């Protein structure tokens, strides 16, 4: 879902690095940069889609910024882009992806595109469920003879098919790691039943 209008906020205390990342990404996205945690929070608003965040910075760390992003319930995806090797403490952090430096142009584009795709999952599923409910309601009313299925019903059916196709395409695009992460904690409904 690479969107031309997507906004990316790059946060790193190394200004030269933020400039390089911004140049790499600006061909596809609207990019802003910050070199401090405070600066990042000052640039953050509901229009930011993806934050690329260094984990360790002087003053307000990337971990602190991430915590504030999640507590404020901004609807953005966050990738930690850091030289800090992950440890057990990452379990408690609310990031969506974790990249170890050094990263290249392709790494950054891939992670931004992946995070933009993931940000659409919930909205698509919510819309699909809402449309399925509407379809069932319309069909129920038509069975009772209280309603004739017209073009609006066909539009709902067409939109459901379109959404299912997009969701199927998204799932087909899952890499092994996406499936592993997405389904690692899904309980087996048949476990323990004999």
CSV table of C-alpha atoms in Angstrom, one decimal:
chain,number,residue,atom,x,y,z
A,1,UNK,CA,0.0,0.0,0.0
A,2,UNK,CA,2.8,2.4,-0.6
A,3,UNK,CA,1.0,5.7,-0.3
A,4,UNK,CA,2.4,8.9,-1.9
A,5,UNK,CA,0.9,11.0,0.9
A,6,UNK,CA,2.2,8.9,3.8
A,7,UNK,CA,4.1,10.9,6.4
A,8,UNK,CA,7.3,9.5,8.0
A,9,UNK,CA,9.0,11.0,11.0
A,10,UNK,CA,12.7,10.1,11.3
A,11,UNK,CA,14.2,10.5,14.8
A,12,UNK,CA,17.9,10.1,15.6
A,13,UNK,CA,20.4,12.2,17.5
A,14,UNK,CA,22.8,11.9,14.6
A,15,UNK,CA,21.7,14.7,12.3
A,16,UNK,CA,23.7,13.5,9.3
A,17,UNK,CA,22.0,10.1,9.6
A,18,UNK,CA,18.5,11.7,9.8
A,19,UNK,CA,19.3,13.7,6.6
A,20,UNK,CA,20.4,10.6,4.8
A,21,UNK,CA,17.3,8.6,5.8
A,22,UNK,CA,15.1,11.6,4.8
A,23,UNK,CA,16.7,11.8,1.4
A,24,UNK,CA,16.3,8.1,0.8
A,25,UNK,CA,12.6,8.2,1.8
A,26,UNK,CA,11.5,11.5,0.4
A,27,UNK,CA,11.1,10.1,-3.1
A,28,UNK,CA,8.0,8.2,-1.9
A,29,UNK,CA,6.9,9.8,1.3
A,30,UNK,CA,6.6,13.2,3.1
A,31,UNK,CA,9.5,13.0,5.6
A,32,UNK,CA,10.2,15.1,8.7
A,33,UNK,CA,13.2,14.7,11.0
A,34,UNK,CA,14.0,15.3,14.6
A,35,UNK,CA,17.3,15.0,16.4
A,36,UNK,CA,15.9,14.8,20.0
A,37,UNK,CA,13.1,13.0,21.7
A,38,UNK,CA,11.5,16.3,22.6
A,39,UNK,CA,11.7,17.4,19.0
A,40,UNK,CA,10.1,14.2,17.9
A,41,UNK,CA,7.1,14.7,20.2
A,42,UNK,CA,6.8,18.3,18.9
A,43,UNK,CA,6.5,17.1,15.3
A,44,UNK,CA,4.2,14.2,16.1
A,45,UNK,CA,0.5,14.5,15.3
A,46,UNK,CA,-2.3,12.3,14.0
A,47,UNK,CA,-1.1,12.7,10.4
A,48,UNK,CA,2.2,10.8,11.0
A,49,UNK,CA,1.9,7.3,9.7
A,50,UNK,CA,5.4,5.8,10.5
A,51,UNK,CA,8.0,6.8,13.0
A,52,UNK,CA,11.6,5.6,12.6
A,53,UNK,CA,13.0,6.0,16.0
A,54,UNK,CA,16.6,5.6,17.4
A,55,UNK,CA,16.4,3.7,20.7
A,56,UNK,CA,19.2,5.5,22.6
A,57,UNK,CA,19.4,9.3,22.5
A,58,UNK,CA,20.5,11.8,25.1
A,59,UNK,CA,17.8,13.4,27.1
A,60,UNK,CA,14.4,11.8,26.2
A,61,UNK,CA,15.4,8.4,24.8
A,62,UNK,CA,13.7,6.6,22.0
A,63,UNK,CA,12.1,4.2,24.5
A,64,UNK,CA,10.6,7.2,26.3
A,65,UNK,CA,9.3,8.7,23.1
A,66,UNK,CA,7.8,5.3,22.1
A,67,UNK,CA,6.1,5.0,25.5
A,68,UNK,CA,4.6,8.5,25.1
A,69,UNK,CA,3.4,7.7,21.5
A,70,UNK,CA,1.6,4.6,22.8
A,71,UNK,CA,0.1,6.3,25.8
A,72,UNK,CA,-1.2,9.2,23.7
A,73,UNK,CA,-2.7,6.5,21.4
A,74,UNK,CA,-1.3,8.0,18.2
A,75,UNK,CA,-2.3,5.8,15.2
A,76,UNK,CA,1.1,5.4,13.8
A,77,UNK,CA,3.5,2.4,13.4
A,78,UNK,CA,6.9,2.6,15.0
A,79,UNK,CA,10.2,1.0,13.9
A,80,UNK,CA,13.1,1.2,16.2
A,81,UNK,CA,16.2,1.8,14.1
A,82,UNK,CA,19.1,1.4,16.4
A,83,UNK,CA,22.5,0.1,17.1
A,84,UNK,CA,21.3,-1.5,20.3
A,85,UNK,CA,21.1,-5.3,20.0
A,86,UNK,CA,17.7,-6.5,21.2
A,87,UNK,CA,17.5,-8.1,24.6
A,88,UNK,CA,14.7,-9.6,26.7
A,89,UNK,CA,13.7,-6.0,27.6
A,90,UNK,CA,12.3,-5.4,24.1
A,91,UNK,CA,9.3,-7.5,25.1
A,92,UNK,CA,7.9,-4.6,27.0
A,93,UNK,CA,8.5,-2.1,24.3
A,94,UNK,CA,5.6,-1.2,22.0
A,95,UNK,CA,7.4,-1.0,18.7
A,96,UNK,CA,6.2,-2.6,15.4
A,97,UNK,CA,9.6,-3.4,13.9
A,98,UNK,CA,13.2,-3.4,15.0
A,99,UNK,CA,16.1,-2.7,12.7
A,100,UNK,CA,19.7,-2.9,13.6
A,101,UNK,CA,22.1,-0.3,12.2
A,102,UNK,CA,23.6,0.0,9.8
A,103,UNK,CA,20.6,0.0,7.5
A,104,UNK,CA,20.5,0.8,3.8
A,105,UNK,CA,17.9,2.5,1.5
A,106,UNK,CA,16.2,-0.8,0.7
A,107,UNK,CA,15.9,-1.7,4.4
A,108,UNK,CA,14.2,1.6,5.2
A,109,UNK,CA,11.8,1.5,2.2
A,110,UNK,CA,10.9,-2.1,3.1
A,111,UNK,CA,10.1,-1.4,6.7
A,112,UNK,CA,8.1,1.7,5.9
A,113,UNK,CA,6.1,-0.1,3.2
A,114,UNK,CA,5.5,-3.0,5.6
A,115,UNK,CA,4.4,-0.8,8.4
A,116,UNK,CA,2.0,1.1,6.1
A,117,UNK,CA,0.5,-2.2,4.9
A,118,UNK,CA,0.1,-3.3,8.5
A,119,UNK,CA,-1.6,-0.1,9.5
A,120,UNK,CA,-4.4,-0.8,7.0
A,121,UNK,CA,-5.2,-4.3,8.3
A,122,UNK,CA,-7.5,-3.3,11.1
A,123,UNK,CA,-9.4,-0.7,9.1
A,124,UNK,CA,-10.0,-3.2,6.2
A,125,UNK,CA,-11.1,-5.9,8.6
A,126,UNK,CA,-13.5,-3.6,10.4
A,127,UNK,CA,-15.0,-2.4,7.2
A,128,UNK,CA,-15.3,-6.0,6.0
A,129,UNK,CA,-17.2,-7.0,9.1
A,130,UNK,CA,-19.4,-4.0,8.9
A,131,UNK,CA,-20.3,-4.6,5.3
A,132,UNK,CA,-20.9,-8.3,6.0
A,133,UNK,CA,-23.3,-7.4,8.7
A,134,UNK,CA,-25.1,-5.0,6.3
A,135,UNK,CA,-25.2,-7.7,3.6
A,136,UNK,CA,-26.7,-10.2,6.1
A,137,UNK,CA,-29.3,-7.7,7.2
A,138,UNK,CA,-30.3,-6.8,3.6
A,139,UNK,CA,-30.5,-10.5,2.7
A,140,UNK,CA,-32.6,-11.3,5.7
A,141,UNK,CA,-35.0,-8.4,4.9
A,142,UNK,CA,-35.2,-9.6,1.3
A,143,UNK,CA,-36.0,-13.2,2.4
A,144,UNK,CA,-38.9,-11.8,4.5
A,145,UNK,CA,-40.1,-10.0,1.4
A,146,UNK,CA,-39.8,-6.6,3.1
A,147,UNK,CA,-37.0,-5.5,0.7
A,148,UNK,CA,-35.9,-5.9,-2.9
A,149,UNK,CA,-32.2,-6.2,-3.3
A,150,UNK,CA,-31.1,-3.4,-5.6
A,151,UNK,CA,-27.9,-1.7,-6.8
A,152,UNK,CA,-26.9,-0.6,-3.2
A,153,UNK,CA,-26.9,-4.3,-2.2
A,154,UNK,CA,-24.7,-5.1,-5.3
A,155,UNK,CA,-22.3,-2.3,-4.2
A,156,UNK,CA,-22.0,-3.8,-0.8
A,157,UNK,CA,-21.3,-7.3,-2.3
A,158,UNK,CA,-18.8,-5.8,-4.7
A,159,UNK,CA,-17.0,-3.9,-1.9
A,160,UNK,CA,-16.9,-7.1,0.3
A,161,UNK,CA,-15.3,-8.9,-2.6
A,162,UNK,CA,-12.8,-6.1,-3.2
A,163,UNK,CA,-11.9,-6.1,0.5
A,164,UNK,CA,-11.5,-9.8,0.7
A,165,UNK,CA,-9.3,-9.7,-2.4
A,166,UNK,CA,-7.1,-7.0,-0.8
A,167,UNK,CA,-6.9,-8.9,2.5
A,168,UNK,CA,-6.0,-12.1,0.6
A,169,UNK,CA,-3.3,-10.2,-1.3
A,170,UNK,CA,-2.0,-8.8,2.0
A,171,UNK,CA,-1.9,-12.2,3.6
A,172,UNK,CA,-0.3,-13.7,0.4
A,173,UNK,CA,2.3,-11.0,0.8
A,174,UNK,CA,3.1,-12.1,4.4
A,175,UNK,CA,6.6,-13.3,4.8
A,176,UNK,CA,7.5,-16.2,7.1
A,177,UNK,CA,8.3,-13.8,9.9
A,178,UNK,CA,5.0,-12.0,9.6
A,179,UNK,CA,3.1,-15.3,10.0
A,180,UNK,CA,5.3,-16.4,12.8
A,181,UNK,CA,4.8,-13.1,14.7
A,182,UNK,CA,1.1,-12.9,13.9
A,183,UNK,CA,0.2,-16.4,14.9
A,184,UNK,CA,2.7,-17.4,17.5
A,185,UNK,CA,0.4,-16.8,20.5
A,186,UNK,CA,-2.9,-17.9,18.9
A,187,UNK,CA,-4.3,-20.6,21.2
A,188,UNK,CA,-5.2,-23.9,19.6
A,189,UNK,CA,-9.0,-24.2,19.9
A,190,UNK,CA,-8.7,-28.0,19.7
A,191,UNK,CA,-6.0,-28.3,22.4
A,192,UNK,CA,-7.1,-30.3,25.4
A,193,UNK,CA,-10.4,-31.5,23.8
A,194,UNK,CA,-10.7,-35.3,23.4
